Structure formats: structure tokens, C-alpha cells
Amino acid sequence: MGSREELVPITQCSHHSHASKCPESQTVQQADPTEKLPFRFAPTFLLFWFVLLAAVSVPMFLRLPEGLTLVEEYAHPNEFIAERAQRILYDLERIGPKIVGTYANENVTLQLLLDEVDKIRTVMNNDMFLMEVDVQRVSGQYMHWEMINMYQGVQNLVVKLSTRSSTSTSSLLINSHFDSKAGSPGTGDAGAMVVIMLETLRVLATSHVPFKHSIIFLFNGAEETPLQASHGFITQHKWAPSCKALINLDSAGSGNRELLFQSGPNHPWLMNTYRKHVKRPFATTMAEEVFHANLIPSDTDFRIFRDFGSLPGLDFAHSYNGYVYHTKFDTFDVIPRGNLQHTGENLLSLSRGFANAPEMENPELHSKGHTVFFDVMGKFFISYTETQGKIINLSVAVAAIILVVISILRIATASRAPSSDVWSQFLLIFMLHILGFVLAVVLPIIIATLYDMADLSMTWFTNKWLVIGLYVCPALFGLAAPTVFYLSLSNNQKIAHSYKLQMVMHAHCILLAIICILLTLYGIRSTYLPMLSLGFYVCALLLNLITTLHDQGYSWSILLIIGQLAPFFYFTFLIYELLCTVIPMTGRNGTAINPDLLIGILTLLGTVLSMGFIIHLISLFRRPKSALFLLIGVMIIFVIISLTPVGFPYRAKTSVGRVNFLHVRRVFYEYDGTVSRNESGYYFDFQDRRIHYPIENALDLSKLRVVTQDCEEHMMCGFPVFNHRWAKARNEGRWLPTEQPVHIPFTPTLTLLNRSVDDVARRVRYEFELKGSTHHSLFVQALDGVTITDWSFIRNMLEQPDKWQPPYHIFFDYCADDTPLKFYFELKKTSGSLDGPLFELGVSTHFVSFEHDRGAAGEEFIRSFPNYIHVMEWPSLYERHIF
């Protein structure tokens, strides 16, 4: 049925006249609702949705407000002025890299911030507000993943703004950091957030609008080391006990909006406050769950405040243009004024909301579970509790199943076919659709695997649009192919083609319902995503049943298409947002994971959610198989393009590749003080899947080797791995030896102060003093038959041997205080002499700052890298001792 090409004539003669006798002028043509459309409209139909993506979803994501200027300030009193923040940001960038422990960070940057706070104090409303300023210098240590993170003399600038008439003892904490990664001025990460905080402080302090609870602005000076200054504040500052809620501001990119990607935990009132007060929301539960799944190679101070201060709060980050994150290209010119305006307005209104929230008195009374939250294209915000989300998800899923059953029963009645035949037909279509879903998953995975096997990963890194051909098209083909081929070949004339096509839609609906139920029972809050797709289909199906369009050929497709516009816009907006965040992150996600799998799966998710129902509508057109093969044709074209220079991942300045390496000299001292090894070279910690291939034509890498054998023979591979991330990836490291010794600025001093022996207890105590550069790592491991029973560091590793295995890693840095580090180890040996070797001690010294010379050979080596590669490098000395 429905295969005729002609139009059905409708006559305007009287009811007793024959159509054949009617005048030709009285005969009009009307489309048959059971008639398929010509094939020529099929490509247009498919193209239409991609045009919507490019014309609506992407521009909506990129749209920012106009940044207010100083000239406009008079007309906008008590509002955030982006130009003022922008001017401070320019001054911050001129300082250059702000590495913890350097003069630039500990003196110049801190003084600039103090000067800006003093400017605010001169214009603030002193009659209404009280401002207190404190510079905290703090030392401490804590467990950070697999290492002890120890710091000395970390600095924080803390500003407390209070309403003089308020009696509240609660405070809102707003935090960001002013230090930066080595080699980067840190303008986006997180200079932009710092100047937004300053302008927010100015607006609040100069207004005539009081607030109930104090607001503490924490400008922390050591986040990149990692997360030391926040630990120092929340565990030791005098104002920390008053903090009852947190707004954390960070960055994984530069520009665009601030993404709310963590909340709570277990404080729904936070999201209610966000919903009520934020003018331009930008948030999703999905980002939170992706972050908690450790799929994002980053961490923030939010975790420190949560774990060590039990602070509930909201965690924000600029995540767009992550290509420049932690590079020298993270500069003033890539941050539009509208970005500062967007975040500034939201922070200002949110600060006022929290500062007057009654829940701030005792937040624990309002700790009632997790929240499901998401914005709708930045226009409005939806949030509800996890329990409410489960009810909504299950209700929509059950409603979908019921309506599908009603629809199939109605199809059986209208077709005058036995119900068993109709249900058998639906079951067959459902099984075919499951096959299609499997193909939609498998095809992108196959493509991702093949590209990786051919060392062609990340062809989409610069040109994100390549994912359309590489992953969207094969996913669409796989999803639709089984049912399209079946409907084209089906000879069952008892059930009309239009009804069979509805069954295909119902099959996708039932599959989504099953997914909703399973994910809800499993506790996945992001289940709201398939629930939304399912919900809009349920509404269209209900309307079709009520209006009887359900039984008028293909007329039901009109409401279905209209109903799919909203979810299409939402899901393409969301997935584009996530791709803009995740794609740059694959450039620093390490070498162990195939990034094409990650991007392929993320793209597949967006494809199924945004076009899961739409793609099957190609069966409305004649020759739908040809439309499917058009998708394969597009895929082939994109594959060809990806194999040209267009598919080369990196571009100078805009989307560089990252290479981390150390200029290493490693010296192994034996027990008797002799040197068994003294060699130099470059130790590489490659950041993405392409490892050294993009630079092998520019550098002589003929002697480059994997350090696997070193890792088998030596403690910590015998290299000065920097922090826990470097330590975790050490087995993937590469070593390029050099004939000439690399330049080391100076040799640190490790002094054995004392060795004491307790023969009765079979214990030996070693006391040391270390004086060196700003950053160090200590590696310690007892020899066979010896146990480390005590040391001067926190005892977590010693008290939980099942959780932490040797070699033990202690990361240490000097900040504003370079007093030599004194530490000790106490060891026990149950049998044998105590006079022989007992343990290995490795000392890594890192000269991270550009204040230290790299030497002529090192500078030449750096210059040899192509301009599409950003290098993060510094000299490092590794000394292995046996005591």
C-alpha cells in the first residue's frame, strides 16, 4: 500500500454526478495521505536537520551578552562592568606565568590583587559594609590520590565583606586561584575568574543593598600544585569555620559561558537558589556524572572544600576553547568581554542569592539527596530532586508503553488483521530495531578502532565538523538500516506501510522506555536525557491518537516532526557543548586511551537522542535505501577528507599539540657513595594518543625508547616524575638520551643530619635536611626484610598498607617560605645486621620557573619543535641514594 505515484482526484460535482462527467476545471488534485513522497525530497529532509544544527543550535551556544563598558556604567548602577574586569585581566597577563614559589606569583601577583582590593576599599559604602582583608601564609600536607601533597608558605588573599547590621555567623565562600601552570600566563585559568571576583566584590561593596550573611572572597595562590592553597584555607584559616556554602570558579578553557558541572553533594537547596537567581543558566547533570566518572583529566578545589571542610556548593568552569588551556596561548585576546559579562552577572546575582538564603544558617538541615538539573539552551533552568526524577522517569516510561499498546491495538482494529499477526509484526520490527541500535553502536566503534590502529587518531581535533561524517552518518545508517530494508522488502499487505512505520517509531519508543527504567533503577540521574526524548514522542503519539491522525496514512508524521524540533535543538546544543569541552581535553588525556572511542560514543549518544526518531522518517520517501546510502557516501567523503592535511590534528596557536618533557640528569648513588649511573637526556610525558609521531619529522628521535625496562629495574622507573599524574603514567614515558649533560641550574643539598640505632627494638632512624628549588618529589622504598614504621609525614600510607603500596611518593614545594625541609624515616629490620643498606631514597628536584636557564643545548632543542606543538618543560635532577 501507499506505493502509487499519482494524486487522487477530488471532484466538485454534485453527489449524484459521475466524476467522469465533471468539467475538467471542476477537478482539483489533493495529496493522498497514504502516498510516499518523491525521493528527491529525502536528501533535503536530511539536510534540513543539519542546517538547523548549524543555524540554531551552534549560534545559540556561542551567543554571549554585550559586555558593559565604563562609559555605560552611569546608566547601569550596581551592575557588573566587564570592561573594568577586562582591564585588570590585562595587567594580570602582563605578569606572565605565575608559578607557585616564584617572585611573579608570591610577590607581584599578590601585590596587584592587594592594590585592586585597596581601590575598592576607597569607594565602598562604609556606612553599610565592613571589609576585612587577610593575607594567609600557611603550610600543611594531605593525601592527594597516590601521593602525599606537602606545601610550605602557600599564600592566600582572603577578603571578607559583611553587612554591619547583620548578626549572622555564616559565610558564603567564593574561591578561585591566581597561580598558573608552567609556561602559561593563566589568563583564562583562572585569571578571568579572579577579575570577575574582584568586580563582583566592588559592586557588592559599593551598593546600597545589604545582605544577611558574610561573603568571603578567597584568591588562592596554589591550585596548580595541586589544590594546596584551598587545603590550607579550609583546614587552618580563622574564617573557615564560618563558611557554610561554596561557589568555586575555575577553568578548563577560555571564553564563552561558565558551566555548572558539580553541585552539592546532597543539598537540593543549592540548585533552587541557582534557579531563582541566575540570569543565564548553563548547567547539566550529565557533565557532573561524566566528571565523577573520571573521564575528564582535571580536578578542582571543590573536592578539597568538600572533603576537608564538608562544604556544600557549586563548581563552575569555563570549558570552551580548551585548546589554549595550560599553554602560552591562554591570553587576553581569546577571552571576549561578553564572557566576563556573562559570568560576572551570574556570579553577582548568585552571590546575593546565597548571602540572603535562610538555608545558610544550617545547611545540614536541608541535606536531602542529589538533584537532577539542566538548562534549556541557556534560556531557563530546570531542577528537581533525585527522587522526583525517578518518579518522572518511570511515569513517562510506563505512559509510553501504555500508549504504544493502545496504538498497536488500534492498528489491529483498523487493519482488520488478527491481533496476533500485528503483535508478531511489531515484535519482528522491535528485534530489527535492536539490531539497528547495536549497529549504531558498533559502526562508530569500528571506525574509531581502525583509525587508532592506523595511528590516525584525533583527525577531528581541530575540525570538529569531521565527527558528522566519521561518526554521525554511520550511527544513523546503522540505526535505520535494518528496519528500512525490512519495510522496503515486506510483502505483508494486510498492514499498511504507514502503520509499519509507526511500529518502527514505537520500537524506538519501547527501547528508550526500557533504557529509562534500567538507568533509573541503577541510579543514573542523567536518565533525564532519554526521558526527554521519550516524553516528546509520547506527547506526539497521544495527540495523534486523540485527533485520529494516527489512522490517516502518514499524517501522524506531521505532529511527530513538530514534536521532535524541541528535543533536537536541546540535544544538539548539549552535545555540541560537550564536544567543545571534551575534544580539546583529548589533547591532554594521555596515551593509554583511544580518544576516538570517547568522541565516537559521545557523538553516538547525541545522534540517538537528537535523531533517533527522525532518521526512520526517511521511509516516508520513495527509495529510502538510496537515502541510507547517501549517508554512507557522505561518510566516505569525510573519511577521504580526514586523510588529507585537513585531518591533521594540530594547528599553530589555535589548537596545538602538547608535549611535556624534562631536561633530566639522573645520578644513582650506591650505599658506599659511589656513582653507578650518571646520564642525561629528555624524559617525555606525552599528552595524547599520537605520542611522538607528530614531531618525529622535526626532531631526531632515533634513540627514543619506552622506559618499560627502567620501570622494572628501578624505583619509580629511575626518573624524576613530577606529580601524581606523571607517576600514574610513568610506564608510558619515553626517554631520549643525550651525549652531553643537560644543564641543571644548581644542585640541591640533601644532608643526613643524624643516624640513630636502637639495637633492642631493631630500629634505625635517619634524619635529613633538604634545600633546593621550589618543587621536589621524594620517593622512598624499604629494601627486602625492612619495614618503614614511622616518618615525619602524615601516616596514611603507613597505616593503610593495603591501599598504598611502595614506592611512596611525597610531593613538596616551597612557596613564600624556603626554609629547608627537615624530615626523618624510622625503619625496622627483624633479622640481620642493621649496618647495611636499608632503603632507597629518590630526590627529584624540578626547576619549573623560567627564572632558571635551560642551557644552550636545551634552548636549541626547544626551538626544534614545530610551531603546532606547545612544550611544557623544565630542567630536573634525579638523585637515587641507598642508605
Coordinates of C-alpha atoms in Angstrom, one line a residue, residues 387-779:
T387 CA 13.5 11.0 44.0
Q388 CA 11.3 13.2 41.9
G389 CA 13.4 12.4 38.9
K390 CA 12.9 8.7 39.4
I391 CA 9.1 9.2 39.6
I392 CA 9.1 11.3 36.4
N393 CA 11.3 8.8 34.5
L394 CA 9.3 5.8 35.4
S395 CA 6.0 7.6 34.8
V396 CA 7.0 8.7 31.3
A397 CA 8.3 5.2 30.5
V398 CA 5.1 3.5 31.7
A399 CA 3.0 6.0 29.8
A400 CA 5.0 5.4 26.7
I401 CA 4.5 1.6 27.0
I402 CA 0.7 2.0 27.6
L403 CA 0.3 4.4 24.6
V404 CA 2.2 2.0 22.3
V405 CA 0.0 -0.8 23.3
I406 CA -3.1 1.3 22.6
S407 CA -1.7 2.3 19.2
I408 CA -0.9 -1.3 18.2
L409 CA -4.4 -2.4 19.3
R410 CA -5.8 0.4 17.2
I411 CA -3.7 -0.7 14.2
A412 CA -5.0 -4.2 14.5
T413 CA -8.6 -2.9 14.5
A414 CA -8.1 -0.5 11.6
S415 CA -6.2 -3.2 9.6
R416 CA -8.8 -5.8 10.3
A417 CA -6.0 -8.2 10.8
P418 CA -5.7 -10.7 13.6
S419 CA -4.1 -9.2 16.7
S420 CA -1.5 -12.0 16.8
D421 CA -0.3 -11.0 13.3
V422 CA 0.0 -7.4 14.3
W423 CA 1.9 -8.2 17.5
S424 CA 4.1 -10.6 15.6
Q425 CA 4.9 -7.8 13.1
F426 CA 5.7 -5.4 15.9
L427 CA 7.9 -8.0 17.7
L428 CA 9.8 -8.5 14.5
I429 CA 10.3 -4.8 13.9
F430 CA 11.4 -4.4 17.5
M431 CA 14.0 -7.0 17.1
L432 CA 15.2 -5.4 13.9
H433 CA 15.4 -2.1 15.7
I434 CA 17.5 -3.6 18.5
L435 CA 19.8 -4.9 15.7
G436 CA 19.9 -1.3 14.3
F437 CA 20.8 0.1 17.7
V438 CA 23.6 -2.4 18.0
L439 CA 24.9 -1.4 14.6
A440 CA 24.6 2.2 15.6
V441 CA 27.0 1.5 18.5
V442 CA 29.3 -0.9 16.7
L443 CA 29.9 1.0 13.5
P444 CA 31.4 4.1 15.2
I445 CA 33.4 1.9 17.5
I446 CA 34.8 0.0 14.5
I447 CA 35.7 3.3 12.8
A448 CA 37.4 4.6 16.0
T449 CA 39.4 1.4 16.4
L450 CA 40.5 1.4 12.7
Y451 CA 41.7 5.0 12.9
D452 CA 43.6 4.2 16.1
M453 CA 45.2 1.1 14.6
A454 CA 46.4 3.2 11.7
D455 CA 47.8 5.8 14.0
L456 CA 45.3 8.3 12.7
S457 CA 43.6 9.2 16.0
M458 CA 42.1 12.7 16.6
T459 CA 41.6 13.8 13.0
W460 CA 38.7 15.8 14.3
F461 CA 40.8 17.6 16.9
T462 CA 40.9 20.9 15.1
N463 CA 38.0 20.4 12.7
K464 CA 35.2 19.2 14.9
W465 CA 32.8 19.0 12.0
L466 CA 34.5 15.8 10.8
V467 CA 32.7 13.9 13.5
I468 CA 29.5 14.3 11.4
G469 CA 30.9 12.2 8.6
L470 CA 33.0 9.9 10.7
Y471 CA 30.5 9.1 13.5
V472 CA 27.1 10.7 13.0
C473 CA 26.5 9.3 9.5
P474 CA 27.5 5.6 10.3
A475 CA 25.4 5.8 13.5
L476 CA 22.4 7.0 11.6
F477 CA 22.9 4.3 8.9
G478 CA 23.2 1.6 11.5
L479 CA 20.2 2.7 13.5
A480 CA 17.9 2.8 10.5
A481 CA 19.2 0.2 8.1
P482 CA 17.5 -3.0 9.4
T483 CA 14.0 -1.5 9.5
V484 CA 14.4 0.4 6.3
F485 CA 15.5 -2.7 4.4
Y486 CA 12.7 -4.7 6.0
L487 CA 10.0 -2.2 5.2
S488 CA 11.3 -2.0 1.6
L489 CA 11.1 -5.7 1.2
S490 CA 8.0 -6.5 3.2
N491 CA 5.1 -8.0 1.2
N492 CA 2.5 -8.1 4.0
Q493 CA -0.4 -6.2 2.5
K494 CA -2.7 -6.6 5.5
I495 CA -0.9 -3.9 7.5
A496 CA -0.4 -0.6 5.7
H497 CA 3.1 0.7 5.3
S498 CA 2.2 3.8 7.3
Y499 CA 1.3 1.6 10.2
K500 CA 4.5 -0.4 9.9
L501 CA 6.5 2.8 10.0
Q502 CA 4.6 3.8 13.1
M503 CA 5.6 0.5 14.6
V504 CA 9.3 1.4 13.9
M505 CA 8.8 4.6 15.9
H506 CA 7.1 2.5 18.6
A507 CA 10.0 0.1 18.7
H508 CA 12.4 3.0 19.3
C509 CA 10.0 4.3 22.0
I510 CA 9.9 1.0 23.8
L511 CA 13.7 0.7 23.7
L512 CA 14.0 4.2 25.2
A513 CA 11.4 3.2 27.8
I514 CA 13.4 0.1 28.8
I515 CA 16.6 2.2 28.9
C516 CA 14.9 4.8 31.1
I517 CA 13.7 2.1 33.5
L518 CA 17.0 0.4 33.8
L519 CA 19.1 3.6 34.2
T520 CA 16.6 4.9 36.8
L521 CA 16.9 1.7 38.8
Y522 CA 20.6 1.9 38.5
G523 CA 20.6 5.4 40.0
I524 CA 21.8 7.4 36.9
R525 CA 20.5 10.9 37.2
S526 CA 21.3 11.7 33.6
T527 CA 18.4 9.4 32.7
Y528 CA 16.5 12.7 32.2
L529 CA 18.1 12.7 28.7
P530 CA 16.3 9.6 27.2
M531 CA 13.3 10.6 29.3
L532 CA 13.1 13.9 27.5
S533 CA 13.3 12.2 24.1
L534 CA 10.7 9.7 25.1
G535 CA 8.4 12.4 26.6
F536 CA 8.2 14.4 23.4
Y537 CA 7.3 11.3 21.4
V538 CA 4.7 10.3 24.0
C539 CA 3.1 13.8 23.6
A540 CA 3.0 13.5 19.8
L541 CA 1.6 10.0 19.9
L542 CA -1.1 11.0 22.4
L543 CA -2.1 13.9 20.1
N544 CA -2.2 11.6 17.1
L545 CA -4.4 9.2 18.9
I546 CA -6.8 11.9 20.1
T547 CA -7.0 13.7 16.7
T548 CA -7.2 10.4 14.7
L549 CA -4.2 11.5 12.6
H550 CA -2.9 8.2 13.8
D551 CA -5.1 6.4 11.2
Q552 CA -4.8 8.9 8.3
G553 CA -1.9 7.5 6.4
Y554 CA 1.3 9.3 7.1
S555 CA -0.4 12.4 8.6
W556 CA 0.8 11.3 12.1
S557 CA 4.3 12.2 10.9
I558 CA 3.5 16.0 10.9
L559 CA 2.9 16.1 14.7
L560 CA 5.9 13.8 15.2
I561 CA 8.2 16.1 13.3
I562 CA 6.9 19.2 15.1
G563 CA 7.3 17.4 18.4
Q564 CA 10.9 16.5 17.6
L565 CA 12.1 20.0 17.0
A566 CA 12.4 20.9 20.7
P567 CA 14.4 17.8 21.7
F568 CA 16.5 18.1 18.5
F569 CA 17.5 21.7 19.5
Y570 CA 18.2 20.7 23.1
F571 CA 20.2 17.6 22.4
T572 CA 22.3 19.1 19.6
F573 CA 23.0 22.2 21.8
L574 CA 24.0 19.9 24.7
I575 CA 26.2 17.5 22.7
Y576 CA 27.9 20.4 20.8
E577 CA 28.6 21.9 24.2
L578 CA 30.1 18.6 25.5
L579 CA 32.1 18.1 22.3
C580 CA 33.5 21.6 22.6
T581 CA 34.6 20.7 26.1
V582 CA 35.8 17.1 25.6
I583 CA 37.6 17.3 22.2
P584 CA 40.3 19.7 23.4
M585 CA 40.7 17.6 26.5
T586 CA 41.7 14.6 24.4
G587 CA 44.8 16.5 23.7
R588 CA 45.9 16.1 27.3
N589 CA 44.2 12.8 28.2
G590 CA 47.3 10.7 28.0
T591 CA 48.4 8.0 25.6
A592 CA 46.7 5.0 27.1
I593 CA 43.1 5.8 26.0
N594 CA 41.9 5.8 22.4
P595 CA 40.2 9.3 22.2
D596 CA 38.3 8.3 19.1
L597 CA 36.3 5.8 21.1
L598 CA 35.4 8.5 23.6
I599 CA 34.3 11.0 20.9
G600 CA 32.6 8.4 18.9
I601 CA 30.5 7.2 21.8
L602 CA 29.7 10.8 22.9
T603 CA 28.7 11.6 19.3
L604 CA 26.6 8.4 19.1
L605 CA 24.8 9.4 22.2
G606 CA 23.9 12.8 20.7
T607 CA 22.9 11.2 17.4
V608 CA 20.5 8.7 19.0
L609 CA 18.9 11.3 21.3
S610 CA 18.5 14.0 18.7
M611 CA 17.6 11.9 15.6
G612 CA 16.6 8.6 17.0
F613 CA 13.0 9.1 15.8
I614 CA 13.8 11.4 12.9
I615 CA 16.1 9.1 10.9
H616 CA 13.4 6.5 10.4
L617 CA 11.2 9.1 8.6
I618 CA 13.3 8.6 5.5
S619 CA 10.8 5.7 4.9
L620 CA 8.3 8.4 4.1
F621 CA 10.1 8.8 0.8
R622 CA 10.4 6.5 -2.1
R623 CA 13.7 4.6 -2.4
P624 CA 14.6 5.0 1.3
K625 CA 17.6 2.6 0.8
S626 CA 19.1 5.2 -1.5
A627 CA 18.8 7.8 1.2
L628 CA 20.7 5.5 3.6
F629 CA 23.5 5.0 1.0
L630 CA 23.7 8.8 0.8
L631 CA 24.8 8.7 4.4
I632 CA 27.5 6.2 3.5
G633 CA 28.6 8.4 0.6
V634 CA 28.9 11.3 3.0
M635 CA 30.9 9.2 5.4
I636 CA 33.3 8.1 2.6
I637 CA 33.8 11.7 1.6
F638 CA 34.6 12.7 5.2
V639 CA 37.0 9.8 5.6
I640 CA 38.9 10.9 2.5
I641 CA 39.0 14.5 3.8
S642 CA 40.3 13.2 7.2
L643 CA 43.2 11.6 5.4
T644 CA 44.3 14.9 3.9
P645 CA 46.1 17.7 5.8
V646 CA 42.6 18.8 6.9
G647 CA 42.6 15.8 9.3
F648 CA 46.0 16.6 10.8
P649 CA 45.0 17.3 14.4
Y650 CA 47.0 20.4 15.3
R651 CA 47.3 24.0 14.2
A652 CA 49.7 26.6 15.4
K653 CA 48.4 28.9 18.2
T654 CA 44.7 27.8 17.9
S655 CA 44.8 24.1 18.6
V656 CA 48.3 23.0 19.4
G657 CA 49.5 19.6 20.4
R658 CA 51.0 19.2 23.8
V659 CA 54.4 17.7 24.7
N660 CA 55.6 17.7 28.3
F661 CA 59.3 16.8 28.8
L662 CA 62.0 17.3 31.4
H663 CA 65.7 18.1 30.8
V664 CA 66.9 15.3 33.1
R665 CA 70.2 14.4 34.7
R666 CA 69.9 11.3 36.8
V667 CA 72.6 10.1 39.2
F668 CA 72.4 6.8 41.1
Y669 CA 74.5 6.7 44.3
E670 CA 75.2 3.3 45.8
Y671 CA 75.4 2.5 49.6
D672 CA 79.2 3.2 49.7
G673 CA 78.7 6.6 48.0
T674 CA 80.0 5.6 44.6
V675 CA 78.1 6.6 41.4
S676 CA 76.8 3.7 39.4
R677 CA 75.0 5.8 36.8
N678 CA 75.2 9.4 35.7
E679 CA 73.4 10.2 32.5
S680 CA 71.4 12.9 30.8
G681 CA 68.5 13.1 28.4
Y682 CA 65.0 14.2 27.9
Y683 CA 62.1 12.4 29.7
F684 CA 58.8 12.7 27.8
D685 CA 55.4 12.5 29.2
F686 CA 53.3 12.6 26.0
Q687 CA 49.9 14.0 26.4
D688 CA 47.8 12.4 23.7
R689 CA 47.3 9.2 21.7
R690 CA 49.6 10.3 18.8
I691 CA 52.6 10.3 21.2
H692 CA 55.8 11.2 19.3
Y693 CA 54.6 10.8 15.7
P694 CA 53.7 14.4 15.1
I695 CA 57.2 15.6 15.9
E696 CA 59.4 12.8 14.5
N697 CA 60.0 14.7 11.3
A698 CA 61.2 17.8 13.1
L699 CA 63.5 16.1 15.7
D700 CA 66.0 13.3 15.7
L701 CA 64.1 10.7 17.8
S702 CA 66.1 7.7 16.6
K703 CA 67.2 6.9 20.1
L704 CA 63.8 7.5 21.8
R705 CA 62.7 4.4 23.8
V706 CA 59.9 3.4 26.1
V707 CA 61.0 3.2 29.7
T708 CA 59.4 -0.1 30.5
Q709 CA 62.7 -1.8 31.4
D710 CA 63.7 1.1 33.6
C711 CA 60.4 0.7 35.5
E712 CA 61.1 -2.9 36.0
E713 CA 64.6 -2.3 37.4
H714 CA 64.4 1.0 39.3
M715 CA 62.2 2.6 41.9
M716 CA 59.7 5.0 40.1
C717 CA 61.5 4.0 36.9
G718 CA 64.5 5.9 38.0
F719 CA 63.1 9.2 36.6
P720 CA 62.0 12.5 38.2
V721 CA 58.3 12.1 37.6
F722 CA 56.7 15.3 38.7
N723 CA 53.4 14.7 40.5
H724 CA 50.7 12.0 40.8
R725 CA 49.6 12.3 37.1
W726 CA 53.2 11.8 35.9
A727 CA 53.7 9.0 38.4
K728 CA 50.5 7.2 37.2
A729 CA 51.6 7.4 33.5
R730 CA 55.2 6.6 34.1
N731 CA 55.1 3.3 32.3
E732 CA 54.1 5.2 29.2
G733 CA 57.1 7.6 29.5
R734 CA 59.8 7.9 26.8
W735 CA 63.5 8.5 27.2
L736 CA 65.8 10.3 24.7
P737 CA 69.4 10.1 25.9
T738 CA 71.8 12.9 25.1
E739 CA 75.6 12.7 24.7
Q740 CA 76.2 16.0 26.5
P741 CA 75.0 16.6 30.1
V742 CA 71.8 18.7 30.2
H743 CA 72.1 22.0 32.0
I744 CA 71.0 21.9 35.7
P745 CA 70.8 25.3 37.3
F746 CA 72.2 24.1 40.6
T747 CA 72.4 21.0 42.8
P748 CA 70.1 20.8 45.8
T749 CA 71.5 19.9 49.1
L750 CA 70.4 16.7 50.9
T751 CA 72.1 16.4 54.2
L752 CA 72.0 13.4 56.5
L753 CA 71.7 15.1 59.9
N754 CA 71.7 12.1 62.1
R755 CA 71.5 8.3 62.1
S756 CA 70.5 6.6 65.4
V757 CA 70.2 2.9 66.0
D758 CA 68.1 1.1 68.6
D759 CA 69.5 -2.4 68.7
V760 CA 66.9 -3.7 71.2
A761 CA 63.9 -2.6 69.1
R762 CA 65.8 -3.3 65.9
R763 CA 65.0 0.2 64.6
V764 CA 67.1 2.8 62.8
R765 CA 66.2 6.4 62.4
Y766 CA 67.5 8.7 59.7
E767 CA 67.1 12.5 59.9
F768 CA 67.6 14.6 56.7
E769 CA 67.5 18.2 55.6
L770 CA 66.7 19.2 52.0
K771 CA 67.3 22.6 50.5
G772 CA 66.7 23.1 46.8
S773 CA 64.3 24.5 44.2
T774 CA 60.7 25.3 44.6
H775 CA 59.3 21.8 43.7
H776 CA 60.5 18.4 44.8
S777 CA 59.4 14.8 44.9
L778 CA 60.7 12.3 47.3
F779 CA 60.4 8.6 46.6

